[in-house]
Amino acid sequence: MIIAEDDLRGPEIAALLGAHLELMRATSPPESVHALDLDSLRAPEITFWTLYDDGQLLGCGALREIDGRHGEIKSMHTAAAARGRGVARRLLQHIIAEAKSRGYRHLSLETGSPESFAPARALYQAFGFQACGPFADYVFDPFSVYMTLELESCDRDPL
């Protein structure tokens, strides 16, 4: 599996992110969908990665700089056919390592509260993420779960 920074211009990533947005819209009301589209993911404060295996796009994830000490995970998504192969775990390891190398003290994320998001929440919890309140520009939303990881004391890799 190869993880590389992506410029978000290829048709494969457009299709994967389209599937991601479609899934988010199917599981949450419109006002509770915080997933970003291609143009939003091209913002200068966001770094975006894709994971390929044998030339096939299996997943993606992004890191947004909130400020010099705080990052946010965005657009974590694994292709449906690749679920259960460790794609999300590999991407999460990569993003955590990058956040640490940037000197962030906190790494946060927003994910869904419905049952369909339980596997994502379990993955984040396994890496030491803990529930927190809304951060950055988020406000309380019953369809959202906010989580954060303190990076200064983080050496946890559960798998």
Tab-separated table of N, CA and C in Angstrom:
chain	number	residue	atom	x	y	z
A	1	MET	N	0.854	-1.183	0.000
A	1	MET	CA	0.000	0.000	0.000
A	1	MET	C	0.896	1.242	0.000
A	2	ILE	N	0.541	2.201	-0.837
A	2	ILE	CA	1.316	3.429	-0.960
A	2	ILE	C	0.418	4.615	-0.640
A	3	ILE	N	0.885	5.470	0.268
A	3	ILE	CA	0.179	6.706	0.603
A	3	ILE	C	0.970	7.848	-0.012
A	4	ALA	N	0.274	8.726	-0.729
A	4	ALA	CA	0.927	9.864	-1.371
A	4	ALA	C	0.022	11.087	-1.309
A	5	GLU	N	0.656	12.254	-1.247
A	5	GLU	CA	-0.104	13.493	-1.310
A	5	GLU	C	-0.776	13.561	-2.685
A	6	ASP	N	-1.987	14.067	-2.714
A	6	ASP	CA	-2.793	14.073	-3.927
A	6	ASP	C	-3.258	15.496	-4.226
A	7	ASP	N	-3.271	15.877	-5.510
A	7	ASP	CA	-3.715	17.219	-5.892
A	7	ASP	C	-5.221	17.292	-6.177
A	8	LEU	N	-5.924	16.212	-5.997
A	8	LEU	CA	-7.383	16.163	-6.133
A	8	LEU	C	-7.859	16.492	-7.543
A	9	ARG	N	-7.095	16.107	-8.537
A	9	ARG	CA	-7.467	16.418	-9.918
A	9	ARG	C	-7.831	15.175	-10.740
A	10	GLY	N	-7.549	13.990	-10.226
A	10	GLY	CA	-7.812	12.764	-10.992
A	10	GLY	C	-9.251	12.315	-10.903
A	11	PRO	N	-9.721	11.609	-11.916
A	11	PRO	CA	-11.108	11.124	-11.908
A	11	PRO	C	-11.368	10.087	-10.818
A	12	GLU	N	-10.345	9.303	-10.447
A	12	GLU	CA	-10.552	8.289	-9.409
A	12	GLU	C	-10.874	8.927	-8.067
A	13	ILE	N	-10.130	9.997	-7.710
A	13	ILE	CA	-10.384	10.631	-6.416
A	13	ILE	C	-11.707	11.388	-6.447
A	14	ALA	N	-12.052	11.971	-7.591
A	14	ALA	CA	-13.354	12.635	-7.704
A	14	ALA	C	-14.479	11.629	-7.464
A	15	ALA	N	-14.340	10.437	-8.008
A	15	ALA	CA	-15.366	9.397	-7.820
A	15	ALA	C	-15.420	8.937	-6.366
A	16	LEU	N	-14.254	8.729	-5.743
A	16	LEU	CA	-14.236	8.270	-4.351
A	16	LEU	C	-14.839	9.321	-3.425
A	17	LEU	N	-14.469	10.588	-3.636
A	17	LEU	CA	-15.025	11.649	-2.791
A	17	LEU	C	-16.512	11.857	-3.078
A	18	GLY	N	-16.932	11.615	-4.306
A	18	GLY	CA	-18.358	11.662	-4.615
A	18	GLY	C	-19.121	10.604	-3.846
A	19	ALA	N	-18.556	9.405	-3.773
A	19	ALA	CA	-19.177	8.323	-3.002
A	19	ALA	C	-19.208	8.673	-1.518
A	20	HIS	N	-18.133	9.299	-1.038
A	20	HIS	CA	-18.064	9.721	0.365
A	20	HIS	C	-19.172	10.739	0.672
A	21	LEU	N	-19.294	11.761	-0.162
A	21	LEU	CA	-20.325	12.775	0.065
A	21	LEU	C	-21.727	12.170	-0.028
A	22	GLU	N	-21.932	11.266	-0.959
A	22	GLU	CA	-23.222	10.604	-1.104
A	22	GLU	C	-23.574	9.816	0.159
A	23	LEU	N	-22.604	9.093	0.702
A	23	LEU	CA	-22.822	8.339	1.928
A	23	LEU	C	-23.125	9.263	3.106
A	24	MET	N	-22.387	10.373	3.214
A	24	MET	CA	-22.628	11.316	4.312
A	24	MET	C	-24.026	11.917	4.200
A	25	ARG	N	-24.442	12.246	2.994
A	25	ARG	CA	-25.774	12.831	2.788
A	25	ARG	C	-26.886	11.821	3.029
A	26	ALA	N	-26.591	10.545	2.847
A	26	ALA	CA	-27.586	9.497	3.068
A	26	ALA	C	-27.756	9.168	4.549
A	27	THR	N	-26.765	9.503	5.370
A	27	THR	CA	-26.798	9.114	6.781
A	27	THR	C	-26.988	10.280	7.742
A	28	SER	N	-26.981	11.510	7.226
A	28	SER	CA	-27.120	12.687	8.083
A	28	SER	C	-27.971	13.741	7.386
A	29	PRO	N	-28.693	14.546	8.158
A	29	PRO	CA	-29.449	15.633	7.529
A	29	PRO	C	-28.480	16.650	6.901
A	30	PRO	N	-28.924	17.405	5.905
A	30	PRO	CA	-28.023	18.317	5.185
A	30	PRO	C	-27.219	19.251	6.078
A	31	GLU	N	-27.845	19.800	7.110
A	31	GLU	CA	-27.143	20.740	7.984
A	31	GLU	C	-26.092	20.065	8.858
A	32	SER	N	-26.080	18.741	8.877
A	32	SER	CA	-25.129	17.993	9.697
A	32	SER	C	-24.030	17.316	8.873
A	33	VAL	N	-24.000	17.575	7.586
A	33	VAL	CA	-22.957	17.010	6.730
A	33	VAL	C	-21.792	17.993	6.698
A	34	HIS	N	-20.663	17.575	7.272
A	34	HIS	CA	-19.482	18.433	7.357
A	34	HIS	C	-18.375	17.977	6.409
A	35	ALA	N	-18.669	17.015	5.554
A	35	ALA	CA	-17.691	16.547	4.576
A	35	ALA	C	-17.455	17.653	3.549
A	36	LEU	N	-16.225	17.746	3.075
A	36	LEU	CA	-15.845	18.789	2.129
A	36	LEU	C	-15.846	18.272	0.698
A	37	ASP	N	-16.183	19.152	-0.231
A	37	ASP	CA	-16.120	18.801	-1.648
A	37	ASP	C	-14.701	19.020	-2.167
A	38	LEU	N	-14.479	18.695	-3.436
A	38	LEU	CA	-13.135	18.796	-4.022
A	38	LEU	C	-12.548	20.196	-3.897
A	39	ASP	N	-13.312	21.214	-4.250
A	39	ASP	CA	-12.782	22.573	-4.191
A	39	ASP	C	-12.402	22.966	-2.770
A	40	SER	N	-13.232	22.614	-1.803
A	40	SER	CA	-12.934	22.940	-0.400
A	40	SER	C	-11.692	22.220	0.096
A	41	LEU	N	-11.482	21.002	-0.375
A	41	LEU	CA	-10.304	20.239	0.041
A	41	LEU	C	-9.007	20.778	-0.564
A	42	ARG	N	-9.099	21.635	-1.562
A	42	ARG	CA	-7.911	22.239	-2.172
A	42	ARG	C	-7.438	23.487	-1.427
A	43	ALA	N	-8.061	23.830	-0.324
A	43	ALA	CA	-7.674	25.012	0.456
A	43	ALA	C	-6.225	24.870	0.920
A	44	PRO	N	-5.498	25.970	1.025
A	44	PRO	CA	-4.075	25.892	1.382
A	44	PRO	C	-3.801	25.293	2.767
A	45	GLU	N	-4.754	25.346	3.666
A	45	GLU	CA	-4.535	24.796	5.007
A	45	GLU	C	-4.815	23.301	5.087
A	46	ILE	N	-5.148	22.684	3.950
A	46	ILE	CA	-5.469	21.256	3.918
A	46	ILE	C	-4.442	20.503	3.082
A	47	THR	N	-3.959	19.393	3.649
A	47	THR	CA	-3.117	18.452	2.917
A	47	THR	C	-3.929	17.181	2.758
A	48	PHE	N	-3.950	16.658	1.532
A	48	PHE	CA	-4.807	15.527	1.207
A	48	PHE	C	-3.957	14.369	0.708
A	49	TRP	N	-4.252	13.149	1.197
A	49	TRP	CA	-3.519	11.955	0.795
A	49	TRP	C	-4.467	10.895	0.256
A	50	THR	N	-3.937	10.092	-0.645
A	50	THR	CA	-4.648	8.918	-1.136
A	50	THR	C	-3.800	7.687	-0.859
A	51	LEU	N	-4.468	6.564	-0.727
A	51	LEU	CA	-3.803	5.283	-0.521
A	51	LEU	C	-4.162	4.384	-1.697
A	52	TYR	N	-3.117	3.907	-2.367
A	52	TYR	CA	-3.277	3.005	-3.513
A	52	TYR	C	-2.619	1.665	-3.205
A	53	ASP	N	-3.149	0.616	-3.795
A	53	ASP	CA	-2.527	-0.697	-3.754
A	53	ASP	C	-2.675	-1.308	-5.144
A	54	ASP	N	-1.562	-1.697	-5.732
A	54	ASP	CA	-1.554	-2.255	-7.096
A	54	ASP	C	-2.304	-1.363	-8.081
A	55	GLY	N	-2.097	-0.047	-7.955
A	55	GLY	CA	-2.708	0.898	-8.878
A	55	GLY	C	-4.165	1.199	-8.628
A	56	GLN	N	-4.738	0.625	-7.580
A	56	GLN	CA	-6.151	0.829	-7.280
A	56	GLN	C	-6.301	1.752	-6.080
A	57	LEU	N	-7.123	2.793	-6.222
A	57	LEU	CA	-7.401	3.727	-5.141
A	57	LEU	C	-8.275	3.042	-4.090
A	58	LEU	N	-7.752	2.959	-2.860
A	58	LEU	CA	-8.489	2.280	-1.790
A	58	LEU	C	-9.047	3.228	-0.743
A	59	GLY	N	-8.425	4.408	-0.580
A	59	GLY	CA	-8.899	5.308	0.458
A	59	GLY	C	-8.230	6.657	0.402
A	60	CYS	N	-8.716	7.544	1.270
A	60	CYS	CA	-8.174	8.893	1.325
A	60	CYS	C	-8.363	9.468	2.720
A	61	GLY	N	-7.651	10.553	2.964
A	61	GLY	CA	-7.768	11.284	4.217
A	61	GLY	C	-7.042	12.599	4.102
A	62	ALA	N	-7.406	13.543	4.946
A	62	ALA	CA	-6.819	14.880	4.883
A	62	ALA	C	-6.524	15.396	6.280
A	63	LEU	N	-5.626	16.375	6.322
A	63	LEU	CA	-5.266	17.059	7.569
A	63	LEU	C	-5.414	18.551	7.328
A	64	ARG	N	-6.259	19.178	8.131
A	64	ARG	CA	-6.485	20.625	8.046
A	64	ARG	C	-5.815	21.295	9.234
A	65	GLU	N	-5.062	22.331	8.970
A	65	GLU	CA	-4.455	23.092	10.068
A	65	GLU	C	-5.471	24.094	10.588
A	66	ILE	N	-5.837	23.921	11.858
A	66	ILE	CA	-6.721	24.873	12.517
A	66	ILE	C	-5.888	26.068	12.967
A	67	ASP	N	-4.772	25.764	13.615
A	67	ASP	CA	-3.765	26.768	13.959
A	67	ASP	C	-2.444	26.031	14.124
A	68	GLY	N	-1.402	26.711	14.527
A	68	GLY	CA	-0.078	26.109	14.597
A	68	GLY	C	0.074	24.970	15.594
A	69	ARG	N	-0.934	24.752	16.430
A	69	ARG	CA	-0.857	23.695	17.437
A	69	ARG	C	-1.991	22.689	17.340
A	70	HIS	N	-2.883	22.884	16.376
A	70	HIS	CA	-4.107	22.073	16.341
A	70	HIS	C	-4.447	21.719	14.892
A	71	GLY	N	-4.605	20.419	14.631
A	71	GLY	CA	-5.007	19.948	13.319
A	71	GLY	C	-6.325	19.205	13.403
A	72	GLU	N	-6.960	19.074	12.241
A	72	GLU	CA	-8.230	18.355	12.151
A	72	GLU	C	-8.154	17.334	11.025
A	73	ILE	N	-8.614	16.134	11.305
A	73	ILE	CA	-8.735	15.094	10.285
A	73	ILE	C	-10.009	15.358	9.488
A	74	LYS	N	-9.875	15.322	8.162
A	74	LYS	CA	-11.014	15.513	7.273
A	74	LYS	C	-11.035	14.398	6.226
A	75	SER	N	-12.209	14.124	5.722
A	75	SER	CA	-12.415	13.276	4.540
A	75	SER	C	-11.759	11.907	4.602
A	76	MET	N	-11.763	11.291	5.774
A	76	MET	CA	-11.311	9.899	5.863
A	76	MET	C	-12.377	9.034	5.214
A	77	HIS	N	-11.959	8.262	4.219
A	77	HIS	CA	-12.920	7.398	3.533
A	77	HIS	C	-12.186	6.214	2.911
A	78	THR	N	-12.776	5.050	3.048
A	78	THR	CA	-12.261	3.824	2.434
A	78	THR	C	-13.270	3.351	1.398
A	79	ALA	N	-12.769	3.013	0.215
A	79	ALA	CA	-13.642	2.477	-0.832
A	79	ALA	C	-14.382	1.253	-0.296
A	80	ALA	N	-15.632	1.114	-0.647
A	80	ALA	CA	-16.455	0.024	-0.121
A	80	ALA	C	-15.796	-1.340	-0.334
A	81	ALA	N	-15.199	-1.562	-1.484
A	81	ALA	CA	-14.582	-2.856	-1.790
A	81	ALA	C	-13.313	-3.117	-0.989
A	82	ALA	N	-12.765	-2.088	-0.362
A	82	ALA	CA	-11.503	-2.233	0.371
A	82	ALA	C	-11.691	-2.247	1.884
A	83	ARG	N	-12.902	-2.167	2.363
A	83	ARG	CA	-13.128	-2.131	3.817
A	83	ARG	C	-12.693	-3.440	4.450
A	84	GLY	N	-12.110	-3.326	5.636
A	84	GLY	CA	-11.624	-4.500	6.357
A	84	GLY	C	-10.197	-4.879	6.009
A	85	ARG	N	-9.531	-4.087	5.189
A	85	ARG	CA	-8.157	-4.393	4.777
A	85	ARG	C	-7.122	-3.519	5.472
A	86	GLY	N	-7.530	-2.699	6.434
A	86	GLY	CA	-6.577	-1.870	7.170
A	86	GLY	C	-6.275	-0.540	6.513
A	87	VAL	N	-7.064	-0.149	5.529
A	87	VAL	CA	-6.825	1.110	4.818
A	87	VAL	C	-6.960	2.296	5.756
A	88	ALA	N	-8.059	2.389	6.485
A	88	ALA	CA	-8.281	3.524	7.387
A	88	ALA	C	-7.207	3.573	8.472
A	89	ARG	N	-6.820	2.423	8.985
A	89	ARG	CA	-5.769	2.383	10.011
A	89	ARG	C	-4.467	2.953	9.464
A	90	ARG	N	-4.083	2.552	8.253
A	90	ARG	CA	-2.849	3.055	7.642
A	90	ARG	C	-2.915	4.563	7.410
A	91	LEU	N	-4.038	5.041	6.894
A	91	LEU	CA	-4.189	6.476	6.680
A	91	LEU	C	-4.149	7.240	7.999
A	92	LEU	N	-4.812	6.711	9.010
A	92	LEU	CA	-4.820	7.368	10.309
A	92	LEU	C	-3.413	7.414	10.905
A	93	GLN	N	-2.662	6.345	10.810
A	93	GLN	CA	-1.269	6.349	11.263
A	93	GLN	C	-0.479	7.443	10.551
A	94	HIS	N	-0.662	7.544	9.259
A	94	HIS	CA	0.048	8.538	8.460
A	94	HIS	C	-0.308	9.960	8.891
A	95	ILE	N	-1.597	10.223	9.057
A	95	ILE	CA	-2.042	11.561	9.436
A	95	ILE	C	-1.553	11.925	10.836
A	96	ILE	N	-1.602	10.988	11.771
A	96	ILE	CA	-1.095	11.254	13.126
A	96	ILE	C	0.397	11.567	13.073
A	97	ALA	N	1.153	10.793	12.324
A	97	ALA	CA	2.594	11.040	12.203
A	97	ALA	C	2.860	12.414	11.603
A	98	GLU	N	2.100	12.791	10.610
A	98	GLU	CA	2.269	14.109	9.987
A	98	GLU	C	1.915	15.219	10.975
A	99	ALA	N	0.843	15.047	11.719
A	99	ALA	CA	0.447	16.050	12.713
A	99	ALA	C	1.546	16.221	13.763
A	100	LYS	N	2.117	15.120	14.199
A	100	LYS	CA	3.227	15.195	15.165
A	100	LYS	C	4.424	15.913	14.560
A	101	SER	N	4.749	15.601	13.296
A	101	SER	CA	5.918	16.229	12.662
A	101	SER	C	5.714	17.730	12.482
A	102	ARG	N	4.491	18.174	12.387
A	102	ARG	CA	4.191	19.602	12.283
A	102	ARG	C	4.211	20.299	13.639
A	103	GLY	N	4.319	19.521	14.698
A	103	GLY	CA	4.346	20.095	16.037
A	103	GLY	C	2.984	20.388	16.621
A	104	TYR	N	1.935	19.799	16.055
A	104	TYR	CA	0.605	20.004	16.625
A	104	TYR	C	0.554	19.356	18.006
A	105	ARG	N	-0.188	19.957	18.887
A	105	ARG	CA	-0.395	19.387	20.216
A	105	ARG	C	-1.703	18.607	20.285
A	106	HIS	N	-2.639	18.963	19.415
A	106	HIS	CA	-3.956	18.325	19.405
A	106	HIS	C	-4.332	17.968	17.973
A	107	LEU	N	-4.989	16.848	17.846
A	107	LEU	CA	-5.538	16.423	16.562
A	107	LEU	C	-6.995	16.063	16.821
A	108	SER	N	-7.899	16.747	16.141
A	108	SER	CA	-9.325	16.569	16.399
A	108	SER	C	-10.044	16.137	15.131
A	109	LEU	N	-11.291	15.719	15.319
A	109	LEU	CA	-12.113	15.311	14.181
A	109	LEU	C	-13.579	15.396	14.558
A	110	GLU	N	-14.400	15.424	13.520
A	110	GLU	CA	-15.846	15.321	13.664
A	110	GLU	C	-16.256	14.107	12.858
A	111	THR	N	-17.078	13.264	13.452
A	111	THR	CA	-17.643	12.118	12.747
A	111	THR	C	-19.111	12.011	13.130
A	112	GLY	N	-19.807	11.092	12.547
A	112	GLY	CA	-21.237	10.983	12.793
A	112	GLY	C	-21.589	10.241	14.065
A	113	SER	N	-22.762	10.547	14.591
A	113	SER	CA	-23.258	9.848	15.777
A	113	SER	C	-24.144	8.644	15.445
A	114	PRO	N	-24.744	8.552	14.237
A	114	PRO	CA	-25.558	7.358	13.949
A	114	PRO	C	-24.735	6.067	14.020
A	115	GLU	N	-25.441	4.966	14.178
A	115	GLU	CA	-24.807	3.646	14.324
A	115	GLU	C	-23.902	3.304	13.143
A	116	SER	N	-24.220	3.790	11.967
A	116	SER	CA	-23.390	3.482	10.792
A	116	SER	C	-21.969	4.027	10.919
A	117	PHE	N	-21.742	4.965	11.825
A	117	PHE	CA	-20.414	5.527	12.053
A	117	PHE	C	-19.670	4.820	13.192
A	118	ALA	N	-20.278	3.810	13.809
A	118	ALA	CA	-19.652	3.113	14.940
A	118	ALA	C	-18.267	2.555	14.604
A	119	PRO	N	-18.061	1.939	13.427
A	119	PRO	CA	-16.702	1.452	13.119
A	119	PRO	C	-15.665	2.570	13.081
A	120	ALA	N	-16.026	3.720	12.550
A	120	ALA	CA	-15.089	4.854	12.523
A	120	ALA	C	-14.781	5.312	13.948
A	121	ARG	N	-15.796	5.461	14.764
A	121	ARG	CA	-15.563	5.890	16.152
A	121	ARG	C	-14.690	4.885	16.891
A	122	ALA	N	-14.914	3.597	16.669
A	122	ALA	CA	-14.104	2.563	17.324
A	122	ALA	C	-12.649	2.642	16.885
A	123	LEU	N	-12.408	2.891	15.611
A	123	LEU	CA	-11.032	3.048	15.136
A	123	LEU	C	-10.359	4.225	15.824
A	124	TYR	N	-11.014	5.358	15.860
A	124	TYR	CA	-10.418	6.535	16.493
A	124	TYR	C	-10.177	6.290	17.983
A	125	GLN	N	-11.121	5.666	18.647
A	125	GLN	CA	-10.934	5.353	20.073
A	125	GLN	C	-9.757	4.418	20.282
A	126	ALA	N	-9.571	3.458	19.395
A	126	ALA	CA	-8.447	2.523	19.518
A	126	ALA	C	-7.104	3.249	19.434
A	127	PHE	N	-7.068	4.371	18.746
A	127	PHE	CA	-5.847	5.172	18.633
A	127	PHE	C	-5.729	6.202	19.751
A	128	GLY	N	-6.675	6.221	20.678
A	128	GLY	CA	-6.585	7.119	21.814
A	128	GLY	C	-7.409	8.383	21.713
A	129	PHE	N	-8.159	8.568	20.644
A	129	PHE	CA	-9.030	9.737	20.538
A	129	PHE	C	-10.114	9.626	21.595
A	130	GLN	N	-10.445	10.764	22.183
A	130	GLN	CA	-11.479	10.812	23.208
A	130	GLN	C	-12.533	11.828	22.817
A	131	ALA	N	-13.748	11.591	23.285
A	131	ALA	CA	-14.842	12.522	23.006
A	131	ALA	C	-14.504	13.888	23.586
A	132	CYS	N	-14.912	14.919	22.874
A	132	CYS	CA	-14.721	16.287	23.336
A	132	CYS	C	-15.908	17.110	22.843
A	133	GLY	N	-15.922	18.360	23.187
A	133	GLY	CA	-16.962	19.254	22.698
A	133	GLY	C	-16.614	19.759	21.309
A	134	PRO	N	-17.525	20.516	20.716
A	134	PRO	CA	-17.237	21.104	19.412
A	134	PRO	C	-15.966	21.959	19.476
A	135	PHE	N	-15.200	21.947	18.401
A	135	PHE	CA	-13.945	22.700	18.333
A	135	PHE	C	-13.966	23.550	17.070
A	136	ALA	N	-13.018	24.448	16.962
A	136	ALA	CA	-12.895	25.337	15.803
A	136	ALA	C	-14.250	25.999	15.544
A	137	ASP	N	-14.786	25.855	14.329
A	137	ASP	CA	-16.045	26.518	13.977
A	137	ASP	C	-17.275	25.637	14.173
A	138	TYR	N	-17.102	24.448	14.725
A	138	TYR	CA	-18.237	23.556	14.929
A	138	TYR	C	-19.103	24.043	16.088
A	139	VAL	N	-20.381	23.676	16.025
A	139	VAL	CA	-21.317	23.917	17.125
A	139	VAL	C	-21.966	22.578	17.457
A	140	PHE	N	-22.609	22.503	18.606
A	140	PHE	CA	-23.256	21.251	18.989
A	140	PHE	C	-24.205	20.807	17.879
A	141	ASP	N	-24.154	19.517	17.587
A	141	ASP	CA	-25.003	18.908	16.573
A	141	ASP	C	-25.273	17.473	17.033
A	142	PRO	N	-26.532	17.089	17.212
A	142	PRO	CA	-26.815	15.732	17.696
A	142	PRO	C	-26.386	14.632	16.723
A	143	PHE	N	-26.112	14.979	15.473
A	143	PHE	CA	-25.656	13.996	14.497
A	143	PHE	C	-24.133	13.925	14.410
A	144	SER	N	-23.447	14.672	15.291
A	144	SER	CA	-21.982	14.695	15.277
A	144	SER	C	-21.400	14.208	16.586
A	145	VAL	N	-20.237	13.586	16.473
A	145	VAL	CA	-19.398	13.242	17.615
A	145	VAL	C	-18.067	13.935	17.357
A	146	TYR	N	-17.581	14.651	18.354
A	146	TYR	CA	-16.300	15.348	18.247
A	146	TYR	C	-15.293	14.590	19.096
A	147	MET	N	-14.100	14.414	18.556
A	147	MET	CA	-13.065	13.649	19.248
A	147	MET	C	-11.732	14.368	19.104
A	148	THR	N	-10.857	14.150	20.077
A	148	THR	CA	-9.540	14.764	20.018
A	148	THR	C	-8.492	13.824	20.586
A	149	LEU	N	-7.268	14.033	20.143
A	149	LEU	CA	-6.127	13.248	20.592
A	149	LEU	C	-5.040	14.216	21.006
A	150	GLU	N	-4.529	14.033	22.231
A	150	GLU	CA	-3.394	14.833	22.700
A	150	GLU	C	-2.135	14.200	22.136
A	151	LEU	N	-1.422	14.910	21.289
A	151	LEU	CA	-0.288	14.321	20.587
A	151	LEU	C	0.990	14.283	21.396
A	152	GLU	N	1.129	15.122	22.403
A	152	GLU	CA	2.362	15.159	23.180
A	152	GLU	C	2.654	13.841	23.870
A	153	SER	N	1.600	13.153	24.265
A	153	SER	CA	1.804	11.886	24.988
A	153	SER	C	1.328	10.700	24.173
A	154	CYS	N	1.221	10.874	22.877
A	154	CYS	CA	0.640	9.836	22.034
A	154	CYS	C	1.706	8.994	21.381
A	155	ASP	N	1.776	7.745	21.778
A	155	ASP	CA	2.613	6.760	21.095
A	155	ASP	C	1.803	5.510	20.855
A	156	ARG	N	0.508	5.653	20.747
A	156	ARG	CA	-0.392	4.516	20.706
A	156	ARG	C	-0.676	4.085	19.274
A	157	ASP	N	-0.436	2.846	19.009
A	157	ASP	CA	-0.831	2.221	17.749
A	157	ASP	C	-1.403	0.863	18.133
A	158	PRO	N	-2.734	0.757	18.163
A	158	PRO	CA	-3.357	-0.430	18.736
A	158	PRO	C	-3.218	-1.696	17.916
A	159	LEU	N	-2.858	-1.583	16.652
A	159	LEU	CA	-2.901	-2.782	15.819
A	159	LEU	C	-1.554	-3.175	15.319
